[in-house]
CSV table of C-alpha atoms in Angstrom, one decimal:
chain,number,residue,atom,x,y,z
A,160,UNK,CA,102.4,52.6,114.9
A,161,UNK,CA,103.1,55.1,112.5
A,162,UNK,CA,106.9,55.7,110.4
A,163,UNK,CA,108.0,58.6,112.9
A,164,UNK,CA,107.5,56.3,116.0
A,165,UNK,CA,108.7,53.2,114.3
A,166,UNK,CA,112.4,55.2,113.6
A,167,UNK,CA,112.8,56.1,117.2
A,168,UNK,CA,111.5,52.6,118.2
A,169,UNK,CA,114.4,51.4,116.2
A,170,UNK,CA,116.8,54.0,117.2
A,171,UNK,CA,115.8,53.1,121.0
A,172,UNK,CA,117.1,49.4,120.3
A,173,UNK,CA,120.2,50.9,118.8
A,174,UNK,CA,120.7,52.4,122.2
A,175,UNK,CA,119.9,49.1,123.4
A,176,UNK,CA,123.3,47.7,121.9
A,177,UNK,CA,125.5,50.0,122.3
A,178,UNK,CA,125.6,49.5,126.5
A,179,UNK,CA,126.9,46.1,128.3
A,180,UNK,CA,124.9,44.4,131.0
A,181,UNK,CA,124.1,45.6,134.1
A,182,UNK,CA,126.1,45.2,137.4
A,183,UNK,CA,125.8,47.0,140.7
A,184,UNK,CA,129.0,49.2,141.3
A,185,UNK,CA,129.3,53.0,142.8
A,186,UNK,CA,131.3,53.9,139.4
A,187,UNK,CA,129.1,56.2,136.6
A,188,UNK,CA,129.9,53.6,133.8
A,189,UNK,CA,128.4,50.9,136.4
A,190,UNK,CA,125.4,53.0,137.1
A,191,UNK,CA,124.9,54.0,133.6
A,192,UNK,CA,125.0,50.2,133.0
A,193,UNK,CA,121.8,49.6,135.4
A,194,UNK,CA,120.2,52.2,133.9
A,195,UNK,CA,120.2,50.6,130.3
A,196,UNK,CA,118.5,47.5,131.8
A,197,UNK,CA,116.1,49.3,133.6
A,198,UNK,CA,115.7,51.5,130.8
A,199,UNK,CA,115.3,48.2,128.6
A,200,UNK,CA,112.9,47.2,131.1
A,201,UNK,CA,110.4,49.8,130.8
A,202,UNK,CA,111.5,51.9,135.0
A,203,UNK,CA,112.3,55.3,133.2
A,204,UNK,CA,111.8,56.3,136.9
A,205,UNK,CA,114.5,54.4,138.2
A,206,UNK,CA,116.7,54.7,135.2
A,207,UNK,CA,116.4,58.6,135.7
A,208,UNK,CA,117.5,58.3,139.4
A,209,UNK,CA,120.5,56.0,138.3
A,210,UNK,CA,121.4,58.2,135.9
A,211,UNK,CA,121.4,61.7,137.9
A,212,UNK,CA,123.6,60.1,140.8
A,213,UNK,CA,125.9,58.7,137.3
A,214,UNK,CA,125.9,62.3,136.0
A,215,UNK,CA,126.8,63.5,139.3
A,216,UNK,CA,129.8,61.3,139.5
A,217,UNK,CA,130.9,62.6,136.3
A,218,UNK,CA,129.6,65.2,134.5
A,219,UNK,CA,131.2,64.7,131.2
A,220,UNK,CA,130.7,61.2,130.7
A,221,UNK,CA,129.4,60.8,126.8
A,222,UNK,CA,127.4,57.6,128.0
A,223,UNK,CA,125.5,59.0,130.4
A,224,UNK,CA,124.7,61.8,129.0
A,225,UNK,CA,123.3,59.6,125.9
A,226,UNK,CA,121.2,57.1,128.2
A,227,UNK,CA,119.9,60.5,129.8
A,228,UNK,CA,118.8,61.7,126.3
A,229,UNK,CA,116.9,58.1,125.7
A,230,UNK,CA,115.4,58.2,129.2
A,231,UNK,CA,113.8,62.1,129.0
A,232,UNK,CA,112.7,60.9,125.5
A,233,UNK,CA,110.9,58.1,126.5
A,234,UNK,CA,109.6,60.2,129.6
A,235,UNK,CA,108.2,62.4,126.6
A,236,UNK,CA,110.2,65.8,127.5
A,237,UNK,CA,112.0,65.7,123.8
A,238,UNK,CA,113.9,68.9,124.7
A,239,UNK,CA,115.3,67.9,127.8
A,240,UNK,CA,116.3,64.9,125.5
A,241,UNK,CA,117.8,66.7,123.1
A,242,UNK,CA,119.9,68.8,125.6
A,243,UNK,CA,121.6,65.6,126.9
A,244,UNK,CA,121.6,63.7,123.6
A,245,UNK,CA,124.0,67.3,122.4
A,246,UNK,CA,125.9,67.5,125.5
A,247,UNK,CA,126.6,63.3,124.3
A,248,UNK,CA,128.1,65.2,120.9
A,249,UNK,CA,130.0,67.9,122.6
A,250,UNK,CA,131.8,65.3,124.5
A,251,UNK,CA,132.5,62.8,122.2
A,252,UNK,CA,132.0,64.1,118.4
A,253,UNK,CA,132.1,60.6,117.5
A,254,UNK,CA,128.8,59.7,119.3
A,255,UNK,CA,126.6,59.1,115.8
A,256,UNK,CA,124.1,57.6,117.7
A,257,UNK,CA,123.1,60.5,120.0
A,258,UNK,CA,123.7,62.7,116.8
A,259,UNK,CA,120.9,60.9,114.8
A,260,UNK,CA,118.8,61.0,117.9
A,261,UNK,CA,119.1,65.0,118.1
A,262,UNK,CA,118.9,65.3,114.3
A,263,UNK,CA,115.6,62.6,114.6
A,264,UNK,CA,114.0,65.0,117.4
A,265,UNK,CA,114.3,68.1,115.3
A,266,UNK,CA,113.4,67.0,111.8
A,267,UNK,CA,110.6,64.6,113.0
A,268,UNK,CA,108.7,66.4,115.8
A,269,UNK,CA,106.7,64.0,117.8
A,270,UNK,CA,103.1,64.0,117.3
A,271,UNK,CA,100.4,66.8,119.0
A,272,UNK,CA,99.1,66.1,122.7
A,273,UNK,CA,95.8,65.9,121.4
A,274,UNK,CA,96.4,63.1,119.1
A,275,UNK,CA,95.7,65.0,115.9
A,276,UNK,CA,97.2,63.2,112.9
A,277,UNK,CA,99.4,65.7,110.5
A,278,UNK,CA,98.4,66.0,106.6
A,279,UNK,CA,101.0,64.5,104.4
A,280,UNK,CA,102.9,66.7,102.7
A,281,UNK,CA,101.7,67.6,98.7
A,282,UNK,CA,102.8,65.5,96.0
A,283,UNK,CA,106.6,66.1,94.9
A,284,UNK,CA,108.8,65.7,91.6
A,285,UNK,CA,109.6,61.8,90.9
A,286,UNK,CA,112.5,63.0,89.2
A,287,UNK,CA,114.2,65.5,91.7
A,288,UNK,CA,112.7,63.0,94.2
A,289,UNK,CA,115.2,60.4,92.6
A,290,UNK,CA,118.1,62.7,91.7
A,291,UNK,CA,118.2,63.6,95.7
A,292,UNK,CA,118.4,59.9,96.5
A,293,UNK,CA,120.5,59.1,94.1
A,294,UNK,CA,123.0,62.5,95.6
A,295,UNK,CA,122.3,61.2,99.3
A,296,UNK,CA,123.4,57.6,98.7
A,297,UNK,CA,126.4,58.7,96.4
A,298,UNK,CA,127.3,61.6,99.6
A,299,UNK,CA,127.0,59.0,102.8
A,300,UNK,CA,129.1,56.4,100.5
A,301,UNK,CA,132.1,58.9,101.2
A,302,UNK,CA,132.5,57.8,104.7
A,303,UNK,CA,131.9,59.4,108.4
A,304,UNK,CA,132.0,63.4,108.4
A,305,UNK,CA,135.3,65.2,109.9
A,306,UNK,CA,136.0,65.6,113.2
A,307,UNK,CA,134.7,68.4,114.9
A,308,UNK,CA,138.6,70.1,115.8
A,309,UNK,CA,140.1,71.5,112.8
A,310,UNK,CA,138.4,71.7,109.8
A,311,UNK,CA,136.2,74.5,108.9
A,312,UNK,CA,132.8,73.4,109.5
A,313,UNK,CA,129.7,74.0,107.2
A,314,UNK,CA,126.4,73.5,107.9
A,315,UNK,CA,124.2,73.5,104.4
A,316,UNK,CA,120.6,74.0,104.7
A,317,UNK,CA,118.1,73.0,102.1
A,318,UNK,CA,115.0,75.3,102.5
A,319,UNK,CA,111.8,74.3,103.1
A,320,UNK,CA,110.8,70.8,102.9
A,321,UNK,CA,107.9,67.9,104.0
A,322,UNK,CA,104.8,70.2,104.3
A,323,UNK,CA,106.2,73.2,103.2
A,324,UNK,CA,107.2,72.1,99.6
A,325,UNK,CA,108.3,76.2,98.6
A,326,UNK,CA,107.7,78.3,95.6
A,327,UNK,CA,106.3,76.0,92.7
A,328,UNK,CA,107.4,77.0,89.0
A,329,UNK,CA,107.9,75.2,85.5
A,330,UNK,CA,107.2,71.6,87.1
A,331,UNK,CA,109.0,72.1,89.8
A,332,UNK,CA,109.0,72.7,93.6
A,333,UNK,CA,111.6,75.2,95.4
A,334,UNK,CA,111.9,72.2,98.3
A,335,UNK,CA,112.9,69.3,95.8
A,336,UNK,CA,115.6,72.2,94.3
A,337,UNK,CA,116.8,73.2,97.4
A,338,UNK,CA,117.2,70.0,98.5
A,339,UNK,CA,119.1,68.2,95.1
A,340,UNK,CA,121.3,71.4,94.8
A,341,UNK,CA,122.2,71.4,98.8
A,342,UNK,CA,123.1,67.4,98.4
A,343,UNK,CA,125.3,68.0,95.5
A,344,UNK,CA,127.2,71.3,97.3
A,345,UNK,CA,127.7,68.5,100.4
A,346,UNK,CA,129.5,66.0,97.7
A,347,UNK,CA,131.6,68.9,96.2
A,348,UNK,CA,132.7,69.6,99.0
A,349,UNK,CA,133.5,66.0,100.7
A,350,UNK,CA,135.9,65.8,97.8
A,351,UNK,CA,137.7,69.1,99.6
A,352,UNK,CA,139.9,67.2,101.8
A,353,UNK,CA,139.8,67.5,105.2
A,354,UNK,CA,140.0,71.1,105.8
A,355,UNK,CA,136.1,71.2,105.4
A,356,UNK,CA,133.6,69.5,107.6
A,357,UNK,CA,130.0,69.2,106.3
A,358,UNK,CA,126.9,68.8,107.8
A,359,UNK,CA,123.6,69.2,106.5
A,360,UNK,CA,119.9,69.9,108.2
A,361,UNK,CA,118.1,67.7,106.1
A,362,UNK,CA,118.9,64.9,103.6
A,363,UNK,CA,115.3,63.5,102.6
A,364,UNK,CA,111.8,65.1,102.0
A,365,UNK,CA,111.2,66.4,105.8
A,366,UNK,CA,109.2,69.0,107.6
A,367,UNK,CA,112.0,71.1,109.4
A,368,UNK,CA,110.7,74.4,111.2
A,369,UNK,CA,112.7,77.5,110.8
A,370,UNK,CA,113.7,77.7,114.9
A,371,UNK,CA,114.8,74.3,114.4
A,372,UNK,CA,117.5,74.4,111.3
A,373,UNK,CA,118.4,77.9,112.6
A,374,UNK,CA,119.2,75.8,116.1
A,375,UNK,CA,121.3,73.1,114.2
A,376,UNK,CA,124.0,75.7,112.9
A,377,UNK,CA,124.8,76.0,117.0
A,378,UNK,CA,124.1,72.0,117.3
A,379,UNK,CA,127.0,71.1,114.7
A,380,UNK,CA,129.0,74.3,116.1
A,381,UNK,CA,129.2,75.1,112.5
A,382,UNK,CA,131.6,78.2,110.9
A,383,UNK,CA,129.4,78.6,108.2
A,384,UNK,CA,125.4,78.2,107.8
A,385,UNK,CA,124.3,78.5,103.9
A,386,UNK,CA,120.8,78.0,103.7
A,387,UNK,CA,119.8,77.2,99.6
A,388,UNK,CA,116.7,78.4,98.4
A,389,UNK,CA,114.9,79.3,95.0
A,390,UNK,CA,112.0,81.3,95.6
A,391,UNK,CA,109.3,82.6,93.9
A,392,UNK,CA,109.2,86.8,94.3
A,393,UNK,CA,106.5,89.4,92.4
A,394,UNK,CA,109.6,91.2,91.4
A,395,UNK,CA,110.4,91.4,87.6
A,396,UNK,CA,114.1,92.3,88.2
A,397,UNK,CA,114.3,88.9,90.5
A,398,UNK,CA,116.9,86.1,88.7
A,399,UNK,CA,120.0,85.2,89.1
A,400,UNK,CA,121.6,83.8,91.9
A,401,UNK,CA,121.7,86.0,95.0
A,402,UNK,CA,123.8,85.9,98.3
A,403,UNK,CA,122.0,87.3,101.5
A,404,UNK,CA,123.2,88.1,105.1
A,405,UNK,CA,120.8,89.7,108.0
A,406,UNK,CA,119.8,93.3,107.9
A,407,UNK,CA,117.1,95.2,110.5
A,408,UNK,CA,116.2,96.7,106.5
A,409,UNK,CA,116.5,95.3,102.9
A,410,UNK,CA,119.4,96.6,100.6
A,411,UNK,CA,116.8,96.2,98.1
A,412,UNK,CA,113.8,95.9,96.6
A,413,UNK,CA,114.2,92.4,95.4
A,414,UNK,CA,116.0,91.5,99.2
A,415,UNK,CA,112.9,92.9,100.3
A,416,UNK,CA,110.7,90.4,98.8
A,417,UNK,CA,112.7,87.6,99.2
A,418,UNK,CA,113.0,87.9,103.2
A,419,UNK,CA,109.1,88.5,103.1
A,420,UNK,CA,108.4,85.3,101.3
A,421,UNK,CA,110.8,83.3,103.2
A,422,UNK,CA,109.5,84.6,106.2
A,423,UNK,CA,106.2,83.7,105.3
A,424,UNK,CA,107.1,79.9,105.1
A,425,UNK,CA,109.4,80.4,108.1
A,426,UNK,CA,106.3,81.4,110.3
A,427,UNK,CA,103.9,78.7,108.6
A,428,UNK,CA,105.8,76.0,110.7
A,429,UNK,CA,105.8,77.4,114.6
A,430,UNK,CA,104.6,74.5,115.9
A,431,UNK,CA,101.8,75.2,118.3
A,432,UNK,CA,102.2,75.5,121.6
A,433,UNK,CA,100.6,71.7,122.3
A,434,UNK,CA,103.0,70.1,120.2
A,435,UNK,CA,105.5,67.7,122.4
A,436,UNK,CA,109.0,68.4,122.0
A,437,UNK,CA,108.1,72.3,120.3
A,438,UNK,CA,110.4,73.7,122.5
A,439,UNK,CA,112.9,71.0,121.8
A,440,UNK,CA,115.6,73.7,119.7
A,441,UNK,CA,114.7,77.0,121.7
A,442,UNK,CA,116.9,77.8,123.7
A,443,UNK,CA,119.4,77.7,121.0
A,444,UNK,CA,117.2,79.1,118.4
A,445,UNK,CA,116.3,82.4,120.3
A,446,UNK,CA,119.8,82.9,120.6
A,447,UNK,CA,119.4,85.4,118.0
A,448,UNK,CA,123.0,86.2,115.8
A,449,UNK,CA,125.2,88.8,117.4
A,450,UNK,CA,126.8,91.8,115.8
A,451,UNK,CA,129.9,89.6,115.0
A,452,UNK,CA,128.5,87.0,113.0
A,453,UNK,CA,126.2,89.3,111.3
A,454,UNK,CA,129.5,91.2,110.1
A,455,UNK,CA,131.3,87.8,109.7
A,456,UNK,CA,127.8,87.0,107.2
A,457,UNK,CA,127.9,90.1,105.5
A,458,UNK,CA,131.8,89.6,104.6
A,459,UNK,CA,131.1,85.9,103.7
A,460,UNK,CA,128.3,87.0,101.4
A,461,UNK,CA,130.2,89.3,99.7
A,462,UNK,CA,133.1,86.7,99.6
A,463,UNK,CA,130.9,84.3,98.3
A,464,UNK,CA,128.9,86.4,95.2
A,465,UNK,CA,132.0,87.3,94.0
A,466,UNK,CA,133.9,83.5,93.9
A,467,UNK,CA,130.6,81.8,92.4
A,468,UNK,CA,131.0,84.0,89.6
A,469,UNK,CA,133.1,82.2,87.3
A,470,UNK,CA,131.5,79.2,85.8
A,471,UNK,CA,128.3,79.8,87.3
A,472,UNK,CA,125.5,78.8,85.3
A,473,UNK,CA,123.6,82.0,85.9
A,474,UNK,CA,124.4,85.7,86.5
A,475,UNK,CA,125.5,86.7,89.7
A,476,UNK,CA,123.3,89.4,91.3
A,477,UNK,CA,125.9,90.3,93.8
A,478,UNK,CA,125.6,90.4,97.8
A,479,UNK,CA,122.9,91.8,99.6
A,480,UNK,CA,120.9,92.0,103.1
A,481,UNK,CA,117.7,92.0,104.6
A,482,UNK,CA,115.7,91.1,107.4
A,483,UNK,CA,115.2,86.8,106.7
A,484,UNK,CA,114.4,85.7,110.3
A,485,UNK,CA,116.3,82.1,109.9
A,486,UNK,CA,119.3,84.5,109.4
A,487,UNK,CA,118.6,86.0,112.2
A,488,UNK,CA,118.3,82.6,114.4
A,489,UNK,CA,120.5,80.6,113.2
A,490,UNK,CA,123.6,80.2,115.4
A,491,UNK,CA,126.9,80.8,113.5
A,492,UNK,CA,127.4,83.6,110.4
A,493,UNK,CA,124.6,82.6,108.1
A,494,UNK,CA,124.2,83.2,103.9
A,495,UNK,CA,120.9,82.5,102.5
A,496,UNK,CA,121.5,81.7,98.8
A,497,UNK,CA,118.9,82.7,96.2
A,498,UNK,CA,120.2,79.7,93.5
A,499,UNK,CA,117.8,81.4,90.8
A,500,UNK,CA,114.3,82.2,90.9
A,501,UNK,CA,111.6,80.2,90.1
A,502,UNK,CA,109.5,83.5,89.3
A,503,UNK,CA,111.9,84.3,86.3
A,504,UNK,CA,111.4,81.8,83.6
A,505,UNK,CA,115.0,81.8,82.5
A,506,UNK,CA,116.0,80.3,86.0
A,507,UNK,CA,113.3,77.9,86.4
A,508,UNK,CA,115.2,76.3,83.4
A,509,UNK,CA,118.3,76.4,84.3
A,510,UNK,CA,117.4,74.8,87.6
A,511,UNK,CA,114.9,72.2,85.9
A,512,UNK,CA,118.4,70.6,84.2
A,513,UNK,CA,120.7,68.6,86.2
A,514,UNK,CA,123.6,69.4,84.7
A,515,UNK,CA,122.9,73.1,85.4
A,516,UNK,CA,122.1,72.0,88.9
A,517,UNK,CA,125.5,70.4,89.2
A,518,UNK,CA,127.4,73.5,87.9
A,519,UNK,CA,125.4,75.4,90.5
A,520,UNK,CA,126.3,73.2,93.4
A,521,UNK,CA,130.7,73.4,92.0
A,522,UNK,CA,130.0,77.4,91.8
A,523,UNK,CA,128.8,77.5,95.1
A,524,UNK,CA,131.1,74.8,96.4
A,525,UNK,CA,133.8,77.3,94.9
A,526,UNK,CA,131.9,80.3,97.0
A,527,UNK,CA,131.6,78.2,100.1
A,528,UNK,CA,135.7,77.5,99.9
A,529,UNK,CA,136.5,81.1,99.9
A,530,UNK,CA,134.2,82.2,102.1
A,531,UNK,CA,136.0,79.6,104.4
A,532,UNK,CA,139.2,80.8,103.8
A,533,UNK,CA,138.1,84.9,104.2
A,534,UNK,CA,136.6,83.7,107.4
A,535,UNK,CA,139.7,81.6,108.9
A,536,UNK,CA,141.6,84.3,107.4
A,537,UNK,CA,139.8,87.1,109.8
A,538,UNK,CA,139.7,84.7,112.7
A,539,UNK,CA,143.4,84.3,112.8
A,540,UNK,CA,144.1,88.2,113.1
């Protein structure tokens, strides 16, 4: 069995535990609790039947709406899954189980019909590899995220990631960057209070297609989507750290070339049209940003370039636009954030030191606040 069908083995016998026993009754709780045992039982059939005359009974039950998610799952339709196991969320925000499920769906896509095995991903940096372990374990030590009422919630995405490692440069990979920097923003900001929620759309070395991290931002209903990145551009004005919103056209010759080489790796993961579960995030990823959050980005951007200034540990290149289709995708106001370029050799050292990596994440923990407080601050009017 390999480790992707091991962890949802696991995460089935979670589900497993978190239901009582079966007994007969006309309530949905009662049905939902046949369902489990026939669902522990191996009768997806008649678990699905149980569950559809539950869900009738009560729409907005959080349990049945989970033991639907399990039951389409193990049925192999992984986006009818993930439909129920977010509807779970919606309803009760506290539902961590059916959170990981619909997190473990989209960052570990279940394997092609035809039985093809997928390459492992290339070789990564042992140190960056142990720096974002050593960030993840410090972060989840903090405690359960914020509630989902009332904070300002921001959904940080580390670019790239599992088969798509990113731009290399100076020893270095643009997904281990992404990744270490996006961690430490998270833990800047945990230490915020409560008036900011934070949610990330990967926390290890994962493959993570475009449609799907552009679909979490609407998953975690988030305020905010700030997707890190660090790439590698042939243009020799390219460094610094940059701050992009969506635009049909570039604002400039260096947005330009950044949006075409993100795109590049955004398109290099479509999953093919075999795939089980490829249409898992769609429906939320083709919702494609209206003119509202693209002006709520653009002001957020502009917000946020100016904030990370101070202290930063490289110049700011300002705000700027262009045509970056996870921008485009992704459900909620979205910044992509150039953190330096790995094509200027003045910010591939910066970003090789983790000290320099840590004042990166407090600059942009400081952009992230204000851009929070710009947006509540339009909201409100």
């Amino acid at each position: 069995m390999s480790c992707r069908m091991a962890a949802f083995s696991c995460l089935f016998l979670s589900c497993c535990l978190a239901f009582a026993a079966p007994a007969r009754a006309e309530s949905a709780d009662e049905l939902a609790r046949e369902a489990q045992a026939a669902l522990t039982g191996g009768e997806t059939d008649a678990a699905l039947a149980l569950l559809k005359e539950a869900q009738g009974k009560d729409p907005r039950n959080d349990r049945v709406q989970a033991l639907l998610g399990r039951a389409w799952l193990q049925r192999g339709d992984a986006r009818e899954a993930l439909a129920h196991f977010t509807m779970a969320v919606r309803i009760n925000p506290e539902d961590t189980l059916s959170r990981i499920m619909a997190e473990t769906i989209g960052q570990f896509p279940l394997p092609a019909r035809d039985g093809k095995s997928v390459a492992p991903p290339p070789g990564r940096s042992r140190t960056l590899s142990a720096d974002a372990r050593a960030e993840r374990e410090a972060l989840l030590a903090k405690g359960p995220r914020a509630g989902r009422e009332g904070p300002f919630r921001v959904c940080i995405d580390a670019g790239h990631g599992g088969l798509d490692p990113g731009a290399p440069g100076a020893g270095l990979r643009e997904a281990d960057v992404a990744l270490d920097i996006a961690l430490r923003l998270a833990r800047v900001l945990s230490t915020k209070g409560d008036d900011v929620s934070v949610t990330l759309t990967r926390t290890a070395d994962v493959t993570l297609p475009g449609w799907a991290r552009a679909a979490l931002a609407g998953f975690y209903d988030a305020d905010l989507f700030v997707s890190i990145h660090a790439a590698r551009v042939p243009e020799p004005a390219a460094s610094g750290l940059a701050f992009y919103a969506f635009a049909r056209e570039p604002s400039d010759a260096v947005a330009g070339a950044a949006s075409r080489v993100e795109n590049a790796a955004h398109e290099s993961l479509e999953m093919q049209p075999g795939r089980l579960g490829a249409q898992s995030f769609f429906a939320a990823a083709s919702r494609a940003a209206g003119t509202p959050q693209v002006l709520a980005a653009g002001r957020a951007a502009r917000t946020m370039a100016t904030a990370a200034a101070a202290g930063a540990p490289l110049p700011v290149r300002g705000a700027g636009a262009g045509p970056f289709r996870l921008l485009d995708e992704a459900d909620a106001p979205a910044v992509l954030v150039e953190a330096g370029f790995l094509s200027h050799a003045a910010d591939a050292g910066v970003l090789a030191a983790p000290e320099k990596r840590q004042a990166l994440a407090e600059a942009l923990g400081r952009a992230v606040l204000a851009a929070a407080a710009q947006l509540r601050s339009v909201a409100s009017q």
